[in-house]
Structures are given as structure tokens and as C-alpha cells.
mmCIF file of C-alpha atoms in Angstrom:
data_model
loop_
_atom_site.group_PDB
_atom_site.id
_atom_site.type_symbol
_atom_site.label_atom_id
_atom_site.label_comp_id
_atom_site.label_asym_id
_atom_site.label_seq_id
_atom_site.Cartn_x
_atom_site.Cartn_y
_atom_site.Cartn_z
ATOM 1 C CA UNK A 224 28.990 64.350 -11.894
ATOM 2 C CA UNK A 225 31.159 63.402 -14.830
ATOM 3 C CA UNK A 226 33.626 61.725 -12.539
ATOM 4 C CA UNK A 227 30.809 59.654 -11.215
ATOM 5 C CA UNK A 228 29.890 58.586 -14.677
ATOM 6 C CA UNK A 229 33.501 57.792 -15.417
ATOM 7 C CA UNK A 230 33.806 55.813 -12.222
ATOM 8 C CA UNK A 231 30.659 53.767 -13.085
ATOM 9 C CA UNK A 232 31.843 53.036 -16.661
ATOM 10 C CA UNK A 233 35.217 51.764 -15.280
ATOM 11 C CA UNK A 234 33.534 49.543 -12.791
ATOM 12 C CA UNK A 235 31.206 48.136 -15.398
ATOM 13 C CA UNK A 236 34.129 47.638 -17.992
ATOM 14 C CA UNK A 237 36.072 45.726 -15.478
ATOM 15 C CA UNK A 238 33.311 43.265 -14.756
ATOM 16 C CA UNK A 239 32.743 42.832 -18.555
ATOM 17 C CA UNK A 240 36.376 41.726 -19.352
ATOM 18 C CA UNK A 241 37.113 39.529 -16.218
ATOM 19 C CA UNK A 242 35.781 36.728 -14.459
ATOM 20 C CA UNK A 243 34.553 36.870 -10.834
ATOM 21 C CA UNK A 244 37.158 35.718 -8.355
ATOM 22 C CA UNK A 245 34.653 33.931 -6.143
ATOM 23 C CA UNK A 246 33.649 31.120 -8.452
ATOM 24 C CA UNK A 247 34.606 27.843 -6.838
ATOM 25 C CA UNK A 248 33.243 24.339 -7.793
ATOM 26 C CA UNK A 249 33.867 20.646 -6.759
ATOM 27 C CA UNK A 250 32.453 19.050 -9.867
ATOM 28 C CA UNK A 251 31.099 19.867 -13.231
ATOM 29 C CA UNK A 252 28.642 18.316 -15.627
ATOM 30 C CA UNK A 253 29.068 17.365 -19.242
ATOM 31 C CA UNK A 254 25.570 17.842 -20.852
ATOM 32 C CA UNK A 255 23.801 18.631 -23.924
ATOM 33 C CA UNK A 256 24.384 16.645 -27.123
ATOM 34 C CA UNK A 257 25.655 13.573 -25.272
ATOM 35 C CA UNK A 258 24.194 10.021 -24.927
ATOM 36 C CA UNK A 259 24.426 10.219 -21.176
ATOM 37 C CA UNK A 260 25.023 13.310 -19.062
ATOM 38 C CA UNK A 261 28.070 12.953 -16.872
ATOM 39 C CA UNK A 262 29.177 14.582 -13.508
ATOM 40 C CA UNK A 263 32.870 14.823 -13.276
ATOM 41 C CA UNK A 264 34.168 15.293 -9.587
ATOM 42 C CA UNK A 265 37.639 16.365 -8.372
ATOM 43 C CA UNK A 266 38.143 12.605 -7.499
ATOM 44 C CA UNK A 267 37.276 11.538 -11.021
ATOM 45 C CA UNK A 268 40.064 13.908 -12.355
ATOM 46 C CA UNK A 269 42.714 11.795 -10.498
ATOM 47 C CA UNK A 270 41.924 8.860 -12.791
ATOM 48 C CA UNK A 271 42.987 10.663 -16.012
ATOM 49 C CA UNK A 272 46.782 10.933 -16.956
ATOM 50 C CA UNK A 273 48.403 14.069 -15.551
ATOM 51 C CA UNK A 274 51.079 16.205 -17.180
ATOM 52 C CA UNK A 275 53.371 18.859 -15.743
ATOM 53 C CA UNK A 276 53.417 22.298 -17.170
ATOM 54 C CA UNK A 277 56.051 24.756 -16.000
ATOM 55 C CA UNK A 278 56.071 28.684 -15.904
ATOM 56 C CA UNK A 279 52.525 29.372 -17.238
ATOM 57 C CA UNK A 280 49.963 32.110 -17.126
ATOM 58 C CA UNK A 281 46.971 31.039 -15.016
ATOM 59 C CA UNK A 282 45.081 34.347 -15.094
ATOM 60 C CA UNK A 283 41.386 34.389 -16.182
ATOM 61 C CA UNK A 284 41.604 37.704 -17.855
ATOM 62 C CA UNK A 285 43.977 38.968 -20.719
ATOM 63 C CA UNK A 286 44.441 42.290 -18.717
ATOM 64 C CA UNK A 287 46.756 40.980 -16.008
ATOM 65 C CA UNK A 288 49.162 37.939 -16.001
ATOM 66 C CA UNK A 289 49.581 35.484 -13.096
ATOM 67 C CA UNK A 290 52.719 33.290 -13.645
ATOM 68 C CA UNK A 291 52.586 30.050 -11.956
ATOM 69 C CA UNK A 292 55.849 27.988 -11.706
ATOM 70 C CA UNK A 293 54.442 24.448 -11.605
ATOM 71 C CA UNK A 294 51.024 23.077 -12.728
ATOM 72 C CA UNK A 295 49.752 19.597 -12.982
ATOM 73 C CA UNK A 296 46.765 18.998 -15.240
ATOM 74 C CA UNK A 297 44.675 16.696 -17.332
ATOM 75 C CA UNK A 298 44.011 17.053 -20.931
ATOM 76 C CA UNK A 299 40.489 18.255 -21.365
ATOM 77 C CA UNK A 300 39.877 16.154 -24.466
ATOM 78 C CA UNK A 301 40.664 12.974 -22.531
ATOM 79 C CA UNK A 302 37.796 14.083 -20.138
ATOM 80 C CA UNK A 303 35.553 14.793 -22.962
ATOM 81 C CA UNK A 304 36.335 11.390 -24.400
ATOM 82 C CA UNK A 305 34.720 9.829 -21.380
ATOM 83 C CA UNK A 306 31.239 10.652 -22.755
ATOM 84 C CA UNK A 307 29.701 9.639 -26.085
ATOM 85 C CA UNK A 308 28.487 12.454 -28.157
ATOM 86 C CA UNK A 309 24.964 12.225 -29.625
ATOM 87 C CA UNK A 310 25.173 12.537 -33.354
ATOM 88 C CA UNK A 311 23.729 10.764 -36.493
ATOM 89 C CA UNK A 312 26.741 11.053 -38.854
ATOM 90 C CA UNK A 313 30.353 11.492 -37.811
ATOM 91 C CA UNK A 314 30.533 14.600 -40.179
ATOM 92 C CA UNK A 315 27.894 16.142 -37.788
ATOM 93 C CA UNK A 316 30.623 16.740 -35.181
ATOM 94 C CA UNK A 317 32.139 19.496 -37.324
ATOM 95 C CA UNK A 318 29.024 21.460 -36.327
ATOM 96 C CA UNK A 319 29.445 20.814 -32.698
ATOM 97 C CA UNK A 320 30.786 23.322 -30.112
ATOM 98 C CA UNK A 321 31.408 23.351 -26.362
ATOM 99 C CA UNK A 322 29.988 26.073 -24.133
ATOM 100 C CA UNK A 323 31.945 26.267 -20.861
ATOM 101 C CA UNK A 324 29.955 27.795 -18.081
ATOM 102 C CA UNK A 325 31.458 28.828 -14.614
ATOM 103 C CA UNK A 326 29.582 28.925 -11.260
ATOM 104 C CA UNK A 327 29.399 32.755 -11.777
ATOM 105 C CA UNK A 328 27.845 32.323 -15.295
ATOM 106 C CA UNK A 329 30.948 33.415 -17.195
ATOM 107 C CA UNK A 330 31.091 31.620 -20.486
ATOM 108 C CA UNK A 331 33.755 30.672 -23.075
ATOM 109 C CA UNK A 332 33.364 28.602 -26.298
ATOM 110 C CA UNK A 333 35.434 26.262 -28.234
ATOM 111 C CA UNK A 334 34.486 24.290 -31.321
ATOM 112 C CA UNK A 335 34.720 20.486 -31.760
ATOM 113 C CA UNK A 336 37.332 20.841 -34.427
ATOM 114 C CA UNK A 337 39.296 23.286 -32.452
ATOM 115 C CA UNK A 338 39.630 20.828 -29.490
ATOM 116 C CA UNK A 339 40.109 17.684 -31.629
ATOM 117 C CA UNK A 340 41.919 18.891 -34.749
ATOM 118 C CA UNK A 341 44.291 21.692 -33.684
ATOM 119 C CA UNK A 342 47.085 22.473 -31.210
ATOM 120 C CA UNK A 343 44.563 24.389 -29.136
ATOM 121 C CA UNK A 344 42.920 20.991 -28.112
ATOM 122 C CA UNK A 345 46.350 19.393 -27.337
ATOM 123 C CA UNK A 346 47.083 22.327 -24.873
ATOM 124 C CA UNK A 347 43.646 22.673 -23.168
ATOM 125 C CA UNK A 348 43.735 21.461 -19.554
ATOM 126 C CA UNK A 349 41.875 21.066 -16.285
ATOM 127 C CA UNK A 350 44.290 21.995 -13.472
ATOM 128 C CA UNK A 351 44.660 19.262 -10.735
ATOM 129 C CA UNK A 352 47.602 20.974 -8.894
ATOM 130 C CA UNK A 353 48.998 24.574 -8.773
ATOM 131 C CA UNK A 354 52.414 25.188 -7.256
ATOM 132 C CA UNK A 355 52.102 22.106 -4.995
ATOM 133 C CA UNK A 356 48.555 22.911 -3.907
ATOM 134 C CA UNK A 357 46.026 19.958 -4.717
ATOM 135 C CA UNK A 358 42.866 20.931 -6.585
ATOM 136 C CA UNK A 359 40.879 20.664 -3.339
ATOM 137 C CA UNK A 360 42.853 23.500 -1.768
ATOM 138 C CA UNK A 361 42.577 25.937 -4.670
ATOM 139 C CA UNK A 362 40.353 28.976 -4.678
ATOM 140 C CA UNK A 363 40.237 28.860 -8.441
ATOM 141 C CA UNK A 364 38.872 25.207 -8.788
ATOM 142 C CA UNK A 365 37.738 23.874 -11.266
ATOM 143 C CA UNK A 366 40.267 25.866 -13.530
ATOM 144 C CA UNK A 367 40.514 25.360 -17.220
ATOM 145 C CA UNK A 368 43.599 26.564 -19.092
ATOM 146 C CA UNK A 369 43.975 27.190 -22.790
ATOM 147 C CA UNK A 370 47.807 27.625 -23.123
ATOM 148 C CA UNK A 371 48.057 28.203 -26.823
ATOM 149 C CA UNK A 372 45.633 31.091 -27.344
ATOM 150 C CA UNK A 373 47.390 34.206 -28.694
ATOM 151 C CA UNK A 374 45.960 36.398 -25.824
ATOM 152 C CA UNK A 375 46.715 34.491 -22.682
ATOM 153 C CA UNK A 376 43.940 34.277 -20.208
ATOM 154 C CA UNK A 377 41.209 35.223 -22.505
ATOM 155 C CA UNK A 378 39.710 31.662 -22.592
ATOM 156 C CA UNK A 379 40.778 30.486 -19.212
ATOM 157 C CA UNK A 380 37.952 29.804 -16.806
ATOM 158 C CA UNK A 381 37.693 29.146 -13.093
ATOM 159 C CA UNK A 382 34.774 27.753 -11.204
ATOM 160 C CA UNK A 383 33.728 25.418 -14.095
ATOM 161 C CA UNK A 384 30.301 24.133 -13.383
ATOM 162 C CA UNK A 385 29.276 22.627 -16.792
ATOM 163 C CA UNK A 386 30.325 21.907 -20.273
ATOM 164 C CA UNK A 387 27.298 22.036 -22.673
ATOM 165 C CA UNK A 388 27.913 20.183 -25.931
ATOM 166 C CA UNK A 389 25.854 22.053 -28.580
ATOM 167 C CA UNK A 390 25.195 21.875 -32.248
ATOM 168 C CA UNK A 391 25.160 24.897 -34.481
ATOM 169 C CA UNK A 392 22.043 24.976 -36.462
#
């Protein structure tokens, strides 16, 4: 009986610390505190400048590392810049944060200042190609990578379905 409880606890803890492998999306919505909601498709991502990143961890869990030799990606803040945030005074943006939600309801958070005023934001990407495979052919689409976090993989998210722009009250 104790072994059964131990097995149950192990299974539950695995699901708490890792994202579901089956989350796949073809678009995501930027919603919340924006003037106009925007749907970003895989095709839309091709219109943003892409950069190449070599030898990077693309895992969506800090428990295991998945090294990828070649990644092409767009800077996330370039995509966020394609919408206008809904605020009264510019200083209000310091109270904003972004809730990233995947198709399997996995969630991660970044603050406005973190994305726009730190190196994290200069290293936060949406993957458009992984080891030569285009985004349409990836099982992990839409994949967001945060390459400067201390614990790699802890804020990577696959199957991105929406980014909710929120204001801390």
C-alpha cells in the first residue's frame, strides 16, 4: 500500500513540474490590457526579423536538458510591440505583467520591466525553426524560450495559445 502511495505521489509531482508534451498550436492571441486584441499566426512570425541561436537548451522543464544545435527565432518583444498597450500614463506600464498560457493550460509570467528593461527580454524568443525543421513541422509549436534564466527550461513554454497583458492592482 505504501508503494502505491509513493507511486501516486511521484506521478503527481512529475505533472506539477513539467509541461504536457502534447500541446501544439498554430497561432496565439495577445489579449488583456491592449487597445486591440491580436492573433499571431505562424505565417505572421515570418515577417519579424529572425536570429540564429546555436547550442541551446529547448527543454520546457528544469529537470531535463534538451540541447538543440541550431535554432532560428524572433525576439518576443518585437512581437509584443505589434500591439498597443492600454494604459493611462506611461509609468503604469511598470505595473504590467504578461501571463503566457499554453494549450494545456500551463502558465508562466514575465513582468513588463523584465521584458523591456533587462537582459531577459533581450533573450526571450519565439522559435521559428529547430535544427532545420520549420515551425509548421515542430511538435512543440508555438515554443517560447527564455535563454538567460538561471534555471534553464523553467520558463520555456510550448503550445503557446495566448499572452494575457495584465495589470497588478
